Tab-separated table of C-alpha atoms in Angstrom:
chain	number	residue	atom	x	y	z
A	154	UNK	CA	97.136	87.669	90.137
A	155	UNK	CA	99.041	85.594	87.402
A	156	UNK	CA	100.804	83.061	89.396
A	157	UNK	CA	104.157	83.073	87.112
A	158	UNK	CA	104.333	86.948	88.883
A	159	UNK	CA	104.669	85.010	92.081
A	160	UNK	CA	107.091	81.871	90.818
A	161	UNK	CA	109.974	83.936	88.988
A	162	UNK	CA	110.943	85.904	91.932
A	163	UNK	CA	110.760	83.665	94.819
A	164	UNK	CA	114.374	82.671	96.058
A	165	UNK	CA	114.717	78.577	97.709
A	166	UNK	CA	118.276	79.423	98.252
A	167	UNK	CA	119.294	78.225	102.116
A	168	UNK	CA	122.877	78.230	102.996
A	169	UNK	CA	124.529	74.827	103.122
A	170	UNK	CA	126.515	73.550	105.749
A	171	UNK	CA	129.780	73.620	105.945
A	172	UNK	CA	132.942	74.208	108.383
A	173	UNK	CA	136.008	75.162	106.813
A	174	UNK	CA	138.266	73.609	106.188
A	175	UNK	CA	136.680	69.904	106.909
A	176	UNK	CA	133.216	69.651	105.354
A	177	UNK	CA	130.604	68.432	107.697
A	178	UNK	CA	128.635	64.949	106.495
A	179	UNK	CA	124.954	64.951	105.333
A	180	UNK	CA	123.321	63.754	108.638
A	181	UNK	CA	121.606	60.369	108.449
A	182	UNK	CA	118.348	60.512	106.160
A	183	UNK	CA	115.047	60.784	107.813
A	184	UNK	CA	111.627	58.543	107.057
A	185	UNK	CA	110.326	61.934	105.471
A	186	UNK	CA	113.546	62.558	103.228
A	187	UNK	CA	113.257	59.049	102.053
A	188	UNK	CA	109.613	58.922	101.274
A	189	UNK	CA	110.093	62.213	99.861
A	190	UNK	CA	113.453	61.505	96.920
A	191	UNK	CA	111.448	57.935	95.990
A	192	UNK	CA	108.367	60.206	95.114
A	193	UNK	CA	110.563	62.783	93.389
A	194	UNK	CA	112.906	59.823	91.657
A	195	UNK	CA	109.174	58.169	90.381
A	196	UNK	CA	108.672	60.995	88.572
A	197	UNK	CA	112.145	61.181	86.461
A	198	UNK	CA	111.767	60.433	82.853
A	199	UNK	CA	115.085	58.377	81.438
A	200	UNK	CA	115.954	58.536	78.381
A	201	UNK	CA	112.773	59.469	76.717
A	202	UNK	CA	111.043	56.642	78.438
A	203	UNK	CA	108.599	56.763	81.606
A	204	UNK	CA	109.635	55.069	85.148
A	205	UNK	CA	108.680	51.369	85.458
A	206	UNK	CA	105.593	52.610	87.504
A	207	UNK	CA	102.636	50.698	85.767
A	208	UNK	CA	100.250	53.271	86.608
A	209	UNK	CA	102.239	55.882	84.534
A	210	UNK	CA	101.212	55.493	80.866
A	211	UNK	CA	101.081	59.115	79.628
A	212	UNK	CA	103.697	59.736	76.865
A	213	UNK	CA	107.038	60.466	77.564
A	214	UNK	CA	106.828	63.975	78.418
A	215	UNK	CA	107.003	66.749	81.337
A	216	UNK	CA	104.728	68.669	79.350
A	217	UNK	CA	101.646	66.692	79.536
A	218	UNK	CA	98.346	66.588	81.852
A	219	UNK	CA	99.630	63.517	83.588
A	220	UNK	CA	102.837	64.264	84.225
A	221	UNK	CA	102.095	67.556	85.566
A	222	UNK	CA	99.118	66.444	87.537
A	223	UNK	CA	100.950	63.621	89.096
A	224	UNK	CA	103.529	66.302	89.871
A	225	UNK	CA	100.564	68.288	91.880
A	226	UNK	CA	100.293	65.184	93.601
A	227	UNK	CA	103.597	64.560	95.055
A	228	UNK	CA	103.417	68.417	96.102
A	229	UNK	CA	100.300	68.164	97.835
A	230	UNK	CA	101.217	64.567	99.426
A	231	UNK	CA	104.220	66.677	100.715
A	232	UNK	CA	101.740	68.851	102.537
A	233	UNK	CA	100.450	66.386	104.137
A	234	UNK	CA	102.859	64.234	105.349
A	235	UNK	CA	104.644	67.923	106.643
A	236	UNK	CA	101.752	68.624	108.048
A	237	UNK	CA	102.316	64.720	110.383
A	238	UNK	CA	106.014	66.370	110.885
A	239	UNK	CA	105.007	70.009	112.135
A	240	UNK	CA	102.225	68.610	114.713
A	241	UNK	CA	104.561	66.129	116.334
A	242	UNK	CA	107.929	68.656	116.229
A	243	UNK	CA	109.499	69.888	119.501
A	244	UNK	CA	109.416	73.601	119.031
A	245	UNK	CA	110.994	76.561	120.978
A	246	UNK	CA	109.950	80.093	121.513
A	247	UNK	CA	113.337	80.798	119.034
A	248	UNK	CA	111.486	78.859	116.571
A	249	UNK	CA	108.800	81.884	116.321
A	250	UNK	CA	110.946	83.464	113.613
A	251	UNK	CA	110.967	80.574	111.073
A	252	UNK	CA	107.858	79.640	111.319
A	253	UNK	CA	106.481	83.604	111.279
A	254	UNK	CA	108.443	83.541	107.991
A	255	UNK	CA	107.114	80.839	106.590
A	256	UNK	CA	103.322	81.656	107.379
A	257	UNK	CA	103.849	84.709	104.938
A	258	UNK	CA	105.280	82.697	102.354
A	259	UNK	CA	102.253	80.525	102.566
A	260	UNK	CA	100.104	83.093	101.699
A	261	UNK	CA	102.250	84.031	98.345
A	262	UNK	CA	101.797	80.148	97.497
A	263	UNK	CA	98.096	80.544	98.386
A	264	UNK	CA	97.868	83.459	95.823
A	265	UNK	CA	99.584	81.769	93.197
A	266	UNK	CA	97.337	78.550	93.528
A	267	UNK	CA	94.428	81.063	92.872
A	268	UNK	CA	96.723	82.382	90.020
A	269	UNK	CA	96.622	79.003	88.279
A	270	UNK	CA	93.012	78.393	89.154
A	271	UNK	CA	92.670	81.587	86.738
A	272	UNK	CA	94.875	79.914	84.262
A	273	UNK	CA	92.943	76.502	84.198
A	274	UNK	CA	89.540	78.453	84.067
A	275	UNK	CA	90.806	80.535	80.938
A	276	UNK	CA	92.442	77.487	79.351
A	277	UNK	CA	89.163	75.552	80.039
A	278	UNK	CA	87.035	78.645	78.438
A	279	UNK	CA	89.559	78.331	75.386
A	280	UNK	CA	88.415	75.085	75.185
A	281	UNK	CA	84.913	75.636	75.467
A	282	UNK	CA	84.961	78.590	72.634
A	283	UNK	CA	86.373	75.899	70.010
A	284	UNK	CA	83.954	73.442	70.928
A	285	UNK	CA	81.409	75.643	70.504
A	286	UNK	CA	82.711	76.546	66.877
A	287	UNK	CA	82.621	72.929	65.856
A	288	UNK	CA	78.929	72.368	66.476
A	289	UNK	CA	78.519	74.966	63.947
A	290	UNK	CA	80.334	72.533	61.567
A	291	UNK	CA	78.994	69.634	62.104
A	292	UNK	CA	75.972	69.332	60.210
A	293	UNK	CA	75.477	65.663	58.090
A	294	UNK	CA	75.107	67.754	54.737
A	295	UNK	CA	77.885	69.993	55.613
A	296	UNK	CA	77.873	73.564	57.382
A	297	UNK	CA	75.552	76.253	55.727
A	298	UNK	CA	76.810	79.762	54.738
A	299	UNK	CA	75.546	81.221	57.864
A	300	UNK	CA	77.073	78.334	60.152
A	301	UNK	CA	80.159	78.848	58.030
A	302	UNK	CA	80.143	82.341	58.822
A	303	UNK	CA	79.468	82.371	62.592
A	304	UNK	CA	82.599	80.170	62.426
A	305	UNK	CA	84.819	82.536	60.944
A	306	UNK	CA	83.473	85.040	63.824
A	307	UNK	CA	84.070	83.042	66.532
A	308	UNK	CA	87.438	81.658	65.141
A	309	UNK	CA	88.165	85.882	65.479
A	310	UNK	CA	86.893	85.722	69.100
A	311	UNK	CA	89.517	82.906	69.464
A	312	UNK	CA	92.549	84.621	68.088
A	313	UNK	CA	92.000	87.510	70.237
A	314	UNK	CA	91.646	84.987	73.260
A	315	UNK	CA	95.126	83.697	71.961
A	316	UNK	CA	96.491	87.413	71.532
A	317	UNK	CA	95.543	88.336	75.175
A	318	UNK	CA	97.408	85.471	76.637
A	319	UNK	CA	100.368	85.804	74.370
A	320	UNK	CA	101.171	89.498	75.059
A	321	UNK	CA	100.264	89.129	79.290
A	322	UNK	CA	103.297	89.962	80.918
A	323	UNK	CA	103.554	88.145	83.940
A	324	UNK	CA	106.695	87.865	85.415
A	325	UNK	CA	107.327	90.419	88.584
A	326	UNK	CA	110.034	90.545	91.638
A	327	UNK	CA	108.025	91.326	94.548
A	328	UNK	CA	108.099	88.357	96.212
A	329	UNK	CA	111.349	87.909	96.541
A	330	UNK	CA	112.382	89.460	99.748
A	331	UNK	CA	109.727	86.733	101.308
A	332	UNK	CA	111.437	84.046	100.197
A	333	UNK	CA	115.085	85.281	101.509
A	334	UNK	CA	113.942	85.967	104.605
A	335	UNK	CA	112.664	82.663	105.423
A	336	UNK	CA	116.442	81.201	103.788
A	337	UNK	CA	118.212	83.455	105.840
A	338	UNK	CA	116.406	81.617	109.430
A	339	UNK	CA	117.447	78.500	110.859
A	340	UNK	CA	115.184	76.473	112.697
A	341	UNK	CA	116.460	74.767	116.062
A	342	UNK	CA	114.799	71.599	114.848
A	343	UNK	CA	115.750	69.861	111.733
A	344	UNK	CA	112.610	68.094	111.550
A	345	UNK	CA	110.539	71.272	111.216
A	346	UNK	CA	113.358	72.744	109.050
A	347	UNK	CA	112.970	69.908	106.920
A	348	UNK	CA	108.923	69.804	106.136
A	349	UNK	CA	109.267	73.309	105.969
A	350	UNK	CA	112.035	73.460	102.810
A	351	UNK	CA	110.007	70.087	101.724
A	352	UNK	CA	106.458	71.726	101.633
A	353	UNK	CA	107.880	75.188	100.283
A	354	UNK	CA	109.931	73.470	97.401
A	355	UNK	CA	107.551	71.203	96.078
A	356	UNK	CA	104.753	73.208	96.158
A	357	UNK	CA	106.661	76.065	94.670
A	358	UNK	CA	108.352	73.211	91.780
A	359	UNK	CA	104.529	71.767	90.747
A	360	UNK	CA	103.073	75.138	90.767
A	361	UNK	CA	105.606	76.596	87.965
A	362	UNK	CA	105.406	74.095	86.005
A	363	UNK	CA	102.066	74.103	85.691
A	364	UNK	CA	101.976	77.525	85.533
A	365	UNK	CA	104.791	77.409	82.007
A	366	UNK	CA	102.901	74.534	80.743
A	367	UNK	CA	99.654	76.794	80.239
A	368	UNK	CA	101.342	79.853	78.491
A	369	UNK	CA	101.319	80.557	75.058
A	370	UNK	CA	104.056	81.926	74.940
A	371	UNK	CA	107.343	80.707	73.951
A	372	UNK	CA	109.812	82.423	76.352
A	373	UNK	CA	108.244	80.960	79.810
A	374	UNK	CA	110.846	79.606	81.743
A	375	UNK	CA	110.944	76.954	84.912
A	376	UNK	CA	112.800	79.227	86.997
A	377	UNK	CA	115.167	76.464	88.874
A	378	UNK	CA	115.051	76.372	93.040
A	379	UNK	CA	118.106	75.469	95.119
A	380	UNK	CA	118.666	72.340	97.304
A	381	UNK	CA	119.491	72.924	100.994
A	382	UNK	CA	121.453	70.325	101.491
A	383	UNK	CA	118.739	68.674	104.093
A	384	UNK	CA	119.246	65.292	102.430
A	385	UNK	CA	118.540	63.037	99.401
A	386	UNK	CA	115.200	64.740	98.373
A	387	UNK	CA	117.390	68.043	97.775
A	388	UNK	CA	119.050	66.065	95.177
A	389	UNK	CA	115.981	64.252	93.667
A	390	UNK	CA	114.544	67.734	92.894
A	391	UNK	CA	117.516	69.632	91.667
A	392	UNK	CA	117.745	66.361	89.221
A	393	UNK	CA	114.091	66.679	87.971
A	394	UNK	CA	113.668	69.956	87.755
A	395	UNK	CA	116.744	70.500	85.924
A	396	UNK	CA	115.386	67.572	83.365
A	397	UNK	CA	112.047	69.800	83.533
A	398	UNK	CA	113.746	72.912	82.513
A	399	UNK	CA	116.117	70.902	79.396
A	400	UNK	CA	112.329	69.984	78.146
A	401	UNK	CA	110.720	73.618	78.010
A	402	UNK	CA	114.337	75.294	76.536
A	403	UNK	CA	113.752	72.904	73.528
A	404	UNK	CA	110.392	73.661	73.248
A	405	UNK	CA	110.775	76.973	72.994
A	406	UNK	CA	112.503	77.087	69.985
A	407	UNK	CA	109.170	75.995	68.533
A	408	UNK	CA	107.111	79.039	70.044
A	409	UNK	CA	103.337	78.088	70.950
A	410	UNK	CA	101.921	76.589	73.796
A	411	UNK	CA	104.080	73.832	75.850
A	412	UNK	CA	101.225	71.992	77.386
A	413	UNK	CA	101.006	68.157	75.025
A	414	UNK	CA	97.151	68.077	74.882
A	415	UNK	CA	97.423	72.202	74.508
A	416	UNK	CA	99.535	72.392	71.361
A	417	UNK	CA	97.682	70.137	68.901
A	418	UNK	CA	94.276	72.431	69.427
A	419	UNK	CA	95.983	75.212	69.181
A	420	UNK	CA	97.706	73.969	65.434
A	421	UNK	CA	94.358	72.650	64.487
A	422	UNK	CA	92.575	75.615	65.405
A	423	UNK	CA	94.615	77.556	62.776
A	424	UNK	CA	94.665	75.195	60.370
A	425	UNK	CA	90.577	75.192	60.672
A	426	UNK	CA	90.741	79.419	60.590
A	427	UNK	CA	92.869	78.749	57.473
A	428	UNK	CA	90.353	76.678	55.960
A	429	UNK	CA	87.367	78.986	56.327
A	430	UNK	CA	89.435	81.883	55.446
A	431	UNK	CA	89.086	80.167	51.537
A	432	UNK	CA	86.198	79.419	49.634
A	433	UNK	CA	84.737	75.504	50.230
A	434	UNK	CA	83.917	75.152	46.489
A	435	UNK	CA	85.325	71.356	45.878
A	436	UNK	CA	84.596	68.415	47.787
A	437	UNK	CA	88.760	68.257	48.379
A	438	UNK	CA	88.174	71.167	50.485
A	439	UNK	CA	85.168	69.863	52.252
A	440	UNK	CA	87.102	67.122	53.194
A	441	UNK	CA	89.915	68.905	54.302
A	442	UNK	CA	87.515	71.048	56.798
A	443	UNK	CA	86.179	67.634	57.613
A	444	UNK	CA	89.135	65.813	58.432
A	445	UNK	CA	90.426	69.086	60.531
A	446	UNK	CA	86.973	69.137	62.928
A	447	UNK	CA	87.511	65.576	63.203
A	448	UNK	CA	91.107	66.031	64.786
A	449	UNK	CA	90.296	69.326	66.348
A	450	UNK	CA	87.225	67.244	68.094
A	451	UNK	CA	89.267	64.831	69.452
A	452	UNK	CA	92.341	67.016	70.816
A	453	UNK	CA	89.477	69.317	72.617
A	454	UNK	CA	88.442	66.251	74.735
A	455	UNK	CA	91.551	64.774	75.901
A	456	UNK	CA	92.702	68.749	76.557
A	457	UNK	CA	89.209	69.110	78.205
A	458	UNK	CA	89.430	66.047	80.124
A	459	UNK	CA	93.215	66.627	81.311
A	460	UNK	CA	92.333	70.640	82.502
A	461	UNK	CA	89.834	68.898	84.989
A	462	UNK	CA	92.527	66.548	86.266
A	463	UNK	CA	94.328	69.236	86.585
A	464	UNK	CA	91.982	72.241	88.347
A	465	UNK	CA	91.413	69.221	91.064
A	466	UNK	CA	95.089	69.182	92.005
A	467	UNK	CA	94.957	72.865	92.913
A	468	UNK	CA	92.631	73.025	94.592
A	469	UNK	CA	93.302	69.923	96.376
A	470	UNK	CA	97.089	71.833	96.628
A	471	UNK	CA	95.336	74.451	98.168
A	472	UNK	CA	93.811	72.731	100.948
A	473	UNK	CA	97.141	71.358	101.922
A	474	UNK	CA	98.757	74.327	102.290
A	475	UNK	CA	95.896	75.635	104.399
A	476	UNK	CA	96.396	72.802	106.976
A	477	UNK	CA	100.084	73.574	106.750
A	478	UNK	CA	99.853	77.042	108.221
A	479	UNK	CA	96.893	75.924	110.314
A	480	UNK	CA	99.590	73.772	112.207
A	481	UNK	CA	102.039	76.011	112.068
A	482	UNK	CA	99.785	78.556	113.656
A	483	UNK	CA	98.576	75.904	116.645
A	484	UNK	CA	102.437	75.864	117.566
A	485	UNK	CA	102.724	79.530	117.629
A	486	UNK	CA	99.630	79.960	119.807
A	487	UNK	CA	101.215	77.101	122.362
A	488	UNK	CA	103.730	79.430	123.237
């Protein structure tokens, strides 16, 4: 299952809390809801430059390998630290409901993780397939006709590749009564409430993003989640993903993939189809086919080396959420 089928239907929206007509105060911030907005805030990308964070050196962009794998790793770091929350929490038999609710919803996040793993694995096959056309062109003397001309095949067997995942339809709305029936509970606690919103929202934030960043197509969307008003991390992630979404709307406008490493394969991948579409009777043109395996070479390995970064996070995501309903599940079996 595509996860994107899973991401554009499910609903964060919790009620806020109000009385009427004096609005109630935020209550005081937790170590959790701290730890959690600094993450979140680390993340932000100001005006077109990274954080001061010297380990963060990848261009200035939501769209690339980095940024979206460091994004996995605040999500499953959130996991975790929920995880710490749920075991020590001081539960009720009325918390049953909440945390029945949630359980289910961890299961839709569980599908969509194997959703992406499907989308890394293709994008990693993609890559594969165009490394496997430049060995044919990298002879010292320059390709022969029949290297030439396995090329042009497989350059075919790429363009349908890029045709399949261009016309995939993924988006679906069955998910979405899941997600507003867990909005719709309240749990007694606010500690549990709170890892629970945390774990769902970040996990669900990381995992479309991810999931838009690997499309071809130009009309994928970050569909936007809802804070609950549970404290300052509410506001750190309406801020970033609302920054997220500003970055994919202008990138539509320029179709193609949105992924940074994926979009300069892609264009070079054409150009090279382009090239071998024409006769290579000059030594202009030789060079041109030269110069294009060249930069098609090195855009496959950074791509290549980012989709591994990348495939770890999930499944590393994936394991977290696992020991999230794991815990959840020893509370419900204490009762």
């Amino acid at each position: 299952m595509w996860p994107s089928r899973i991401f554009q239907s499910l609903s964060l929206r919790m009620p806020a809390r109000f009385s009427y007509p004096t609005v109630a105060p935020l209550p005081e911030s937790t170590e959790f809801d701290r730890w959690l907005a600094s993450e979140l805030d680390q993340l932000r990308i100001i005006q077109g430059h990274e954080t001061a964070e010297p380990s963060f050196v990848s261009s200035s962009s939501y769209m690339s390998c980095e940024w979206v794998s460091r994004a996995m790793k605040v999500a499953v770091g959130t996991q975790k630290r929920a995880v710490e929350v749920i075991k020590g929490a001081c539960c009720r038999e009325e918390d049953g409901g909440v945390i029945n609710g949630y359980l289910d919803y961890v299961i839709e996040l569980l599908d969509a993780c194997n959703g992406l793993r499907e989308r890394t694995e293709s994008t990693r096959r993609y890559v594969e397939l165009v490394s496997s056309i430049l060995r044919c062109l990298r002879a010292e003397q320059g390709p022969t006709h029949a290297a030439l001309e396995r090329a042009r095949s497989m350059l075919g067997s790429l363009e349908r590749a890029w045709r399949g995942w261009t016309e995939l339809d993924p988006w679906n709305s069955g998910f979405r009564k899941i997600g507003e029936r867990m909005d719709r509970s309240r749990a007694c606690r606010r500690e549990l409430e709170e890892a629970l919103h945390a774990s769902k929202s970040t996990a669900l934030f990381a995992c479309r993003t991810l999931s838009v960043s690997l499309s071809f197509k130009s009309n994928r969307r970050v569909v936007g989640t809802q804070g609950s008003q549970l404290g300052s991390c509410s506001t750190s992630l309406d801020e970033l993903q609302n920054e997220v979404k500003a970055e994919v709307e202008k990138r539509r406008t320029g179709g193609g993939p949105l992924l940074n490493e994926l979009r300069p394969v892609a264009s070079a991948a054409q150009t090279l189809r382009e090239l071998l579409l024409r006769r290579l009777e000059n030594d202009d043109s030789r060079r041109e086919l030269r110069s294009t395996v060249e930069t098609l070479s090195r855009s496959c390995h950074e791509l290549e080396q980012g989709i591994k970064r990348l495939e770890g996070r999930v499944n590393k995501l994936y394991r977290s959420l696992i020991s999230v309903r794991v815990a959840l599940l020893d509370i419900l079996s204490g009762y």
